[in-house]
Coordinates of C-alpha atoms in Angstrom, one line a residue:
M249 CA 227.8 127.2 57.0
A250 CA 229.8 126.6 60.3
D251 CA 228.7 128.1 63.5
T252 CA 230.9 131.0 64.8
Q253 CA 231.9 130.7 68.5
A254 CA 232.2 133.6 70.8
P255 CA 235.8 134.8 71.2
S256 CA 237.1 134.5 74.8
A257 CA 238.7 137.7 76.2
S258 CA 240.1 136.4 79.4
P259 CA 240.2 133.3 81.4
Q260 CA 237.4 134.5 83.6
T261 CA 235.0 135.1 80.6
A262 CA 236.1 131.9 78.8
T263 CA 235.1 129.8 81.8
K264 CA 231.7 131.1 81.3
T265 CA 231.3 130.0 77.7
R266 CA 228.9 127.3 77.2
P267 CA 230.5 123.9 76.2
R268 CA 230.2 122.9 72.7
P269 CA 232.2 120.7 70.2
K270 CA 235.4 122.4 69.0
A271 CA 235.3 123.7 65.5
G272 CA 238.3 121.7 64.5
T273 CA 237.0 118.4 65.7
A274 CA 235.6 115.8 63.3
K275 CA 232.7 115.3 65.6
G276 CA 231.9 119.0 65.7
V277 CA 231.9 119.3 61.9
V278 CA 229.7 116.3 61.5
L279 CA 227.1 117.5 63.9
R280 CA 227.1 120.9 62.3
R281 CA 226.6 119.5 58.8
A282 CA 223.9 117.1 60.0
R283 CA 221.9 119.8 61.5
E284 CA 222.2 121.8 58.4
L285 CA 221.3 119.2 55.9
A286 CA 219.0 117.2 58.2
L287 CA 215.8 118.4 56.4
V288 CA 216.9 117.9 52.9
P289 CA 216.1 114.0 52.8
A290 CA 212.8 114.7 54.6
L291 CA 211.9 117.4 52.0
L292 CA 212.7 115.1 49.2
L293 CA 210.6 112.3 50.8
L294 CA 207.7 114.6 51.0
L295 CA 208.1 115.6 47.4
V296 CA 208.1 112.0 46.3
L297 CA 205.1 111.3 48.7
G298 CA 203.2 114.2 47.3
A299 CA 203.8 112.9 43.7
I300 CA 202.3 109.5 44.7
V301 CA 199.2 110.8 46.6
N302 CA 198.3 113.6 44.4
D303 CA 198.9 113.8 40.7
S304 CA 198.9 117.6 40.6
F305 CA 201.3 118.0 43.4
L306 CA 204.5 118.1 41.3
T307 CA 203.0 120.3 38.5
E308 CA 204.7 123.7 37.9
R309 CA 201.6 125.5 39.0
N310 CA 201.4 123.8 42.4
L311 CA 205.1 124.2 43.0
I312 CA 205.0 127.8 42.3
S313 CA 202.1 128.2 44.4
I314 CA 203.9 126.6 47.4
L315 CA 206.8 129.1 46.9
G316 CA 204.4 132.0 46.6
A317 CA 202.5 131.0 49.7
S318 CA 205.8 130.6 51.6
A319 CA 207.5 133.8 50.7
A320 CA 205.9 136.0 53.4
L321 CA 206.6 133.4 56.0
A322 CA 210.2 133.0 54.8
M323 CA 210.8 136.8 55.4
V324 CA 209.5 136.6 58.9
V325 CA 211.4 133.4 59.6
L326 CA 214.5 135.2 58.4
A327 CA 213.8 138.1 60.8
E328 CA 213.1 135.9 63.7
S329 CA 216.2 133.6 63.0
L330 CA 218.5 136.8 63.2
V331 CA 217.1 137.6 66.6
L332 CA 217.3 134.1 67.8
I333 CA 221.0 133.8 66.9
T334 CA 221.6 136.6 69.3
G335 CA 219.9 134.7 72.0
K336 CA 216.7 136.8 72.0
F337 CA 213.1 136.5 71.0
D338 CA 210.7 138.7 69.1
L339 CA 207.1 137.5 69.3
S340 CA 205.8 140.7 67.9
L341 CA 206.9 140.1 64.4
E342 CA 203.7 138.5 63.5
S343 CA 201.8 141.6 64.5
V344 CA 204.1 143.7 62.3
V345 CA 203.1 141.6 59.5
G346 CA 199.6 143.1 59.9
I347 CA 200.1 146.6 61.3
A348 CA 202.9 147.8 58.9
P349 CA 201.0 147.2 55.6
A350 CA 197.8 148.4 57.2
V351 CA 199.2 151.8 58.3
G352 CA 200.5 152.2 54.6
A353 CA 197.0 151.3 53.2
L354 CA 195.2 153.6 55.7
L355 CA 197.6 156.6 54.6
V356 CA 196.9 156.0 50.9
L357 CA 193.1 155.2 51.0
P358 CA 190.3 157.9 51.2
V359 CA 187.9 158.1 53.9
A360 CA 185.2 156.4 51.8
Q361 CA 187.4 153.2 51.7
S362 CA 187.9 153.3 55.5
G363 CA 191.4 155.2 55.1
F364 CA 192.5 158.1 57.1
G365 CA 191.8 160.4 54.2
T366 CA 195.4 161.6 53.8
E367 CA 195.8 160.0 50.5
F368 CA 199.5 159.8 50.6
P369 CA 201.4 159.1 47.3
T370 CA 201.9 155.3 46.8
A371 CA 205.7 155.6 47.1
L372 CA 205.5 157.4 50.4
A373 CA 202.8 154.9 51.7
L374 CA 205.0 152.0 50.9
L375 CA 208.0 153.7 52.6
S376 CA 205.8 154.2 55.7
V377 CA 205.3 150.5 55.8
L378 CA 209.0 150.0 56.3
V379 CA 209.3 152.8 58.7
V380 CA 206.6 151.2 60.9
G381 CA 208.5 148.0 61.0
A382 CA 211.8 149.8 61.8
C383 CA 210.1 151.9 64.6
V384 CA 208.6 148.8 66.3
G385 CA 211.8 147.0 66.1
A386 CA 213.6 150.0 67.5
F387 CA 211.2 150.3 70.4
N388 CA 211.6 146.5 71.2
G389 CA 215.4 146.9 71.1
I390 CA 215.4 149.9 73.4
L391 CA 213.3 148.1 76.1
V392 CA 215.2 144.9 75.7
V393 CA 218.8 146.1 75.1
K394 CA 218.8 149.5 76.9
L395 CA 216.3 148.9 79.7
K396 CA 217.3 145.1 80.1
L397 CA 213.7 143.9 80.1
N398 CA 212.9 140.4 79.3
A399 CA 212.7 139.9 75.5
F400 CA 210.0 137.4 75.7
I401 CA 207.6 139.5 77.8
V402 CA 208.3 142.7 76.1
T403 CA 207.6 141.3 72.5
L404 CA 204.7 139.4 73.8
A405 CA 203.1 142.6 75.2
M406 CA 204.0 144.5 71.9
L407 CA 202.3 141.6 70.0
I408 CA 199.1 142.3 71.9
V409 CA 199.4 146.0 71.6
L410 CA 199.9 146.0 67.8
R411 CA 197.1 143.6 67.3
G412 CA 194.7 145.8 69.3
L413 CA 196.0 148.8 67.2
L414 CA 195.4 146.9 63.9
V415 CA 191.9 146.1 64.8
G416 CA 191.1 149.6 66.1
A417 CA 192.6 151.5 63.1
T418 CA 190.8 149.3 60.6
K419 CA 187.6 149.2 62.8
G420 CA 187.7 145.4 62.2
K421 CA 187.3 145.8 58.5
T422 CA 189.2 144.3 55.6
L423 CA 190.9 146.9 53.5
F424 CA 190.6 146.8 49.7
G425 CA 191.4 149.1 46.7
M426 CA 195.0 149.9 47.6
P427 CA 197.2 150.9 44.5
D428 CA 198.6 148.1 42.5
A429 CA 202.1 148.6 44.0
F430 CA 200.7 147.1 47.2
F431 CA 200.2 143.8 45.5
S432 CA 203.0 143.9 42.9
L433 CA 205.5 141.7 44.7
A434 CA 203.1 138.7 44.6
T435 CA 201.3 139.4 41.3
T436 CA 204.4 140.4 39.3
T437 CA 206.6 137.5 38.0
F438 CA 209.9 136.8 36.6
L439 CA 210.6 133.5 34.9
R440 CA 207.0 132.7 36.0
I441 CA 207.9 133.0 39.6
P442 CA 206.6 135.8 41.8
L443 CA 209.0 138.6 42.7
S444 CA 208.1 137.9 46.4
V445 CA 209.9 134.4 46.0
W446 CA 212.9 136.0 44.4
L447 CA 213.2 138.7 47.0
A448 CA 213.0 136.0 49.8
A449 CA 215.6 134.0 48.2
V450 CA 218.0 136.9 47.7
S451 CA 217.3 138.1 51.3
F452 CA 218.3 134.6 52.6
G453 CA 221.4 134.4 50.4
V454 CA 222.6 138.0 51.5
A455 CA 222.0 137.1 55.2
G456 CA 223.8 133.8 54.8
L457 CA 226.8 135.3 53.3
I458 CA 227.0 138.1 56.0
L459 CA 226.6 135.6 58.8
K460 CA 229.4 133.4 57.4
Y461 CA 231.8 136.0 56.1
H462 CA 231.2 139.5 57.4
R463 CA 232.2 140.7 60.9
V464 CA 228.6 141.6 61.6
G465 CA 227.6 138.0 61.2
R466 CA 230.4 136.7 63.4
A467 CA 229.4 139.3 66.0
L468 CA 225.8 137.9 66.0
Y469 CA 227.1 134.4 66.7
A470 CA 229.5 135.7 69.3
I471 CA 226.8 137.5 71.2
G472 CA 224.5 134.6 71.1
G473 CA 227.3 132.3 72.3
N474 CA 228.5 134.5 75.2
A475 CA 227.4 138.2 75.3
E476 CA 229.9 139.1 77.9
A477 CA 232.8 137.5 76.1
A478 CA 231.7 139.2 73.0
R479 CA 231.7 142.6 74.8
A480 CA 235.1 142.1 76.3
A481 CA 236.4 141.2 73.0
G482 CA 235.4 144.6 71.6
I483 CA 232.1 144.0 70.2
R484 CA 229.5 146.6 70.7
V485 CA 226.9 144.2 71.9
E486 CA 224.2 146.8 72.6
R487 CA 224.5 148.6 69.1
V488 CA 224.4 145.3 67.3
M489 CA 221.4 143.8 69.1
L490 CA 219.6 147.0 68.6
G491 CA 220.3 146.9 64.9
V492 CA 219.1 143.3 64.8
F493 CA 215.6 144.2 66.2
V494 CA 215.3 147.1 63.7
V495 CA 216.3 145.0 60.8
A496 CA 213.9 142.3 62.0
G497 CA 211.2 144.7 62.1
V498 CA 211.7 145.8 58.6
L499 CA 211.9 142.2 57.2
A500 CA 208.7 141.4 58.9
S501 CA 207.0 144.6 57.3
V502 CA 208.3 143.4 53.9
G503 CA 206.7 140.1 54.8
G504 CA 203.4 141.9 55.6
I505 CA 203.4 143.3 52.0
M506 CA 204.1 140.1 50.5
Q507 CA 201.2 138.6 52.4
T508 CA 199.1 141.5 51.5
G509 CA 199.7 140.8 47.7
Y510 CA 199.2 137.2 48.2
V511 CA 195.8 137.5 49.7
G512 CA 194.7 140.7 47.8
A513 CA 193.6 142.6 50.9
I514 CA 194.5 143.5 54.5
S515 CA 192.4 141.9 57.1
A516 CA 192.1 142.9 60.7
N517 CA 193.6 139.7 61.8
Q518 CA 196.6 139.6 59.3
G519 CA 199.6 137.8 60.7
N520 CA 197.7 136.2 63.7
N521 CA 199.1 133.0 65.0
M522 CA 201.8 133.2 62.5
I523 CA 204.6 133.2 65.0
F524 CA 203.9 129.6 65.9
T525 CA 204.7 128.7 62.2
V526 CA 207.7 130.9 62.3
F527 CA 209.2 129.3 65.3
A528 CA 208.4 125.9 63.9
A529 CA 210.4 126.7 60.7
A530 CA 213.4 128.3 62.6
V531 CA 213.6 125.4 65.2
I532 CA 213.4 122.6 62.7
G533 CA 215.8 124.4 60.6
G534 CA 218.4 124.3 63.3
I535 CA 218.2 127.7 64.7
S536 CA 218.9 127.3 68.4
L537 CA 216.7 128.8 71.0
D538 CA 219.8 129.3 73.3
G539 CA 221.4 131.6 70.7
G540 CA 224.8 131.4 68.8
K541 CA 223.7 128.5 66.5
G542 CA 221.9 128.2 63.2
T543 CA 222.3 128.9 59.5
M544 CA 220.1 130.5 57.0
F545 CA 220.2 127.4 54.7
G546 CA 218.7 125.5 57.6
A547 CA 216.1 128.1 58.2
L548 CA 215.2 128.2 54.5
T549 CA 214.8 124.3 54.5
G550 CA 212.5 124.6 57.5
V551 CA 210.3 127.2 55.6
L552 CA 210.2 124.9 52.4
L553 CA 209.4 121.9 54.6
L554 CA 206.5 123.5 56.3
G555 CA 205.2 124.9 52.9
V556 CA 205.3 121.3 51.4
V557 CA 203.6 120.0 54.5
Q558 CA 200.8 122.5 54.5
N559 CA 200.2 121.9 50.6
L560 CA 200.0 118.3 51.0
L561 CA 197.5 118.5 53.9
T562 CA 195.5 121.1 52.0
L563 CA 195.4 118.9 48.9
A564 CA 194.3 116.0 51.2
Q565 CA 191.6 118.4 52.6
V566 CA 192.9 118.1 56.1
P567 CA 191.2 120.8 58.5
S568 CA 193.4 123.8 59.3
F569 CA 193.4 123.2 63.1
W570 CA 195.0 119.6 62.5
I571 CA 197.8 121.5 60.4
Q572 CA 198.6 123.7 63.5
A573 CA 198.6 120.6 65.7
I574 CA 201.1 118.9 63.3
Y575 CA 203.3 122.0 63.4
G576 CA 203.4 121.8 67.1
G577 CA 204.4 118.1 66.9
I578 CA 207.2 119.0 64.5
I579 CA 208.7 121.5 66.8
L580 CA 208.7 119.0 69.7
L581 CA 210.4 116.3 67.5
A582 CA 213.0 119.0 66.2
L583 CA 213.8 119.9 70.0
M584 CA 214.3 116.3 70.9
I585 CA 216.5 115.7 67.7
A586 CA 218.6 118.8 68.7
R587 CA 219.0 117.4 72.3
V588 CA 220.2 114.2 70.9
T589 CA 222.5 115.5 68.2
T590 CA 224.2 118.2 70.4
G591 CA 224.2 116.3 73.6
R592 CA 223.4 119.6 75.5
A593 CA 220.6 120.3 77.8
Q594 CA 218.3 123.1 76.7
D595 CA 217.8 126.2 78.9

């Protein structure tokens, strides 16, 4: 999937566009393809290594387990990737993974099970999960797009606020006893693969097609490449960016439902520290932190690579804190590779 460059509306705006290899040059094509496919050999190597190290690694059960465990992460990575392509950040997505399904659970559970006592119908409670994600995204978007506040600081503050609200609403307890529909994405299978995996795959496919062929996708790349040039070319930058924040919030809330089904409950710390893994997957998958670059195929391979790495380390009984350290090292390595392959300094 080739990167889309921001259209230049005038000589003045064109001069502000960041330098990058021209789309028609052989060097530009090679670099883009290299970034898209860079993780495929590494992923294959890890699969071979896993088969050598542990006999159970390449079994159908373990491979499906990797996919199921990565589904929720994939949805949040998809959400973050869309925001990053526009040149912004959304750190609050990890808190949406916790607070959105928790609100739905609290609305459906009776007081005896730590709920609000409203006992909403299951369908309405699940709808409220998506609404919470959309509202958080809209609020972030208004502060960032309309009020021109720093996206990093705004979403960091929202992350902290939502985390506090989650602990307060649940009183620090783990929520159990929700209707089966809260777990169905993770527990229901099609061709032996959980529905959550199929939904994540379809979401990435649809997002990839939109980014490559639809005008909205081209607008996202244009805004990330040069927002002023995109605005001069007739793109409604504020409206598109606000929509991206809303969509990201909804995708993160779906990821929260997937995580709830996979775990079988909602804890007061659901989603905590997830954003580090999300950024790791996006960055090593070729999503540029500067905006305007990246593909859904690259982001998806980033998710799969981290899923395989975590599974390998878990099978090897490596402590979880070492896994986080390894993720940090992977991010640094990916940034250095991006610097070398693009030849551009990173802001």
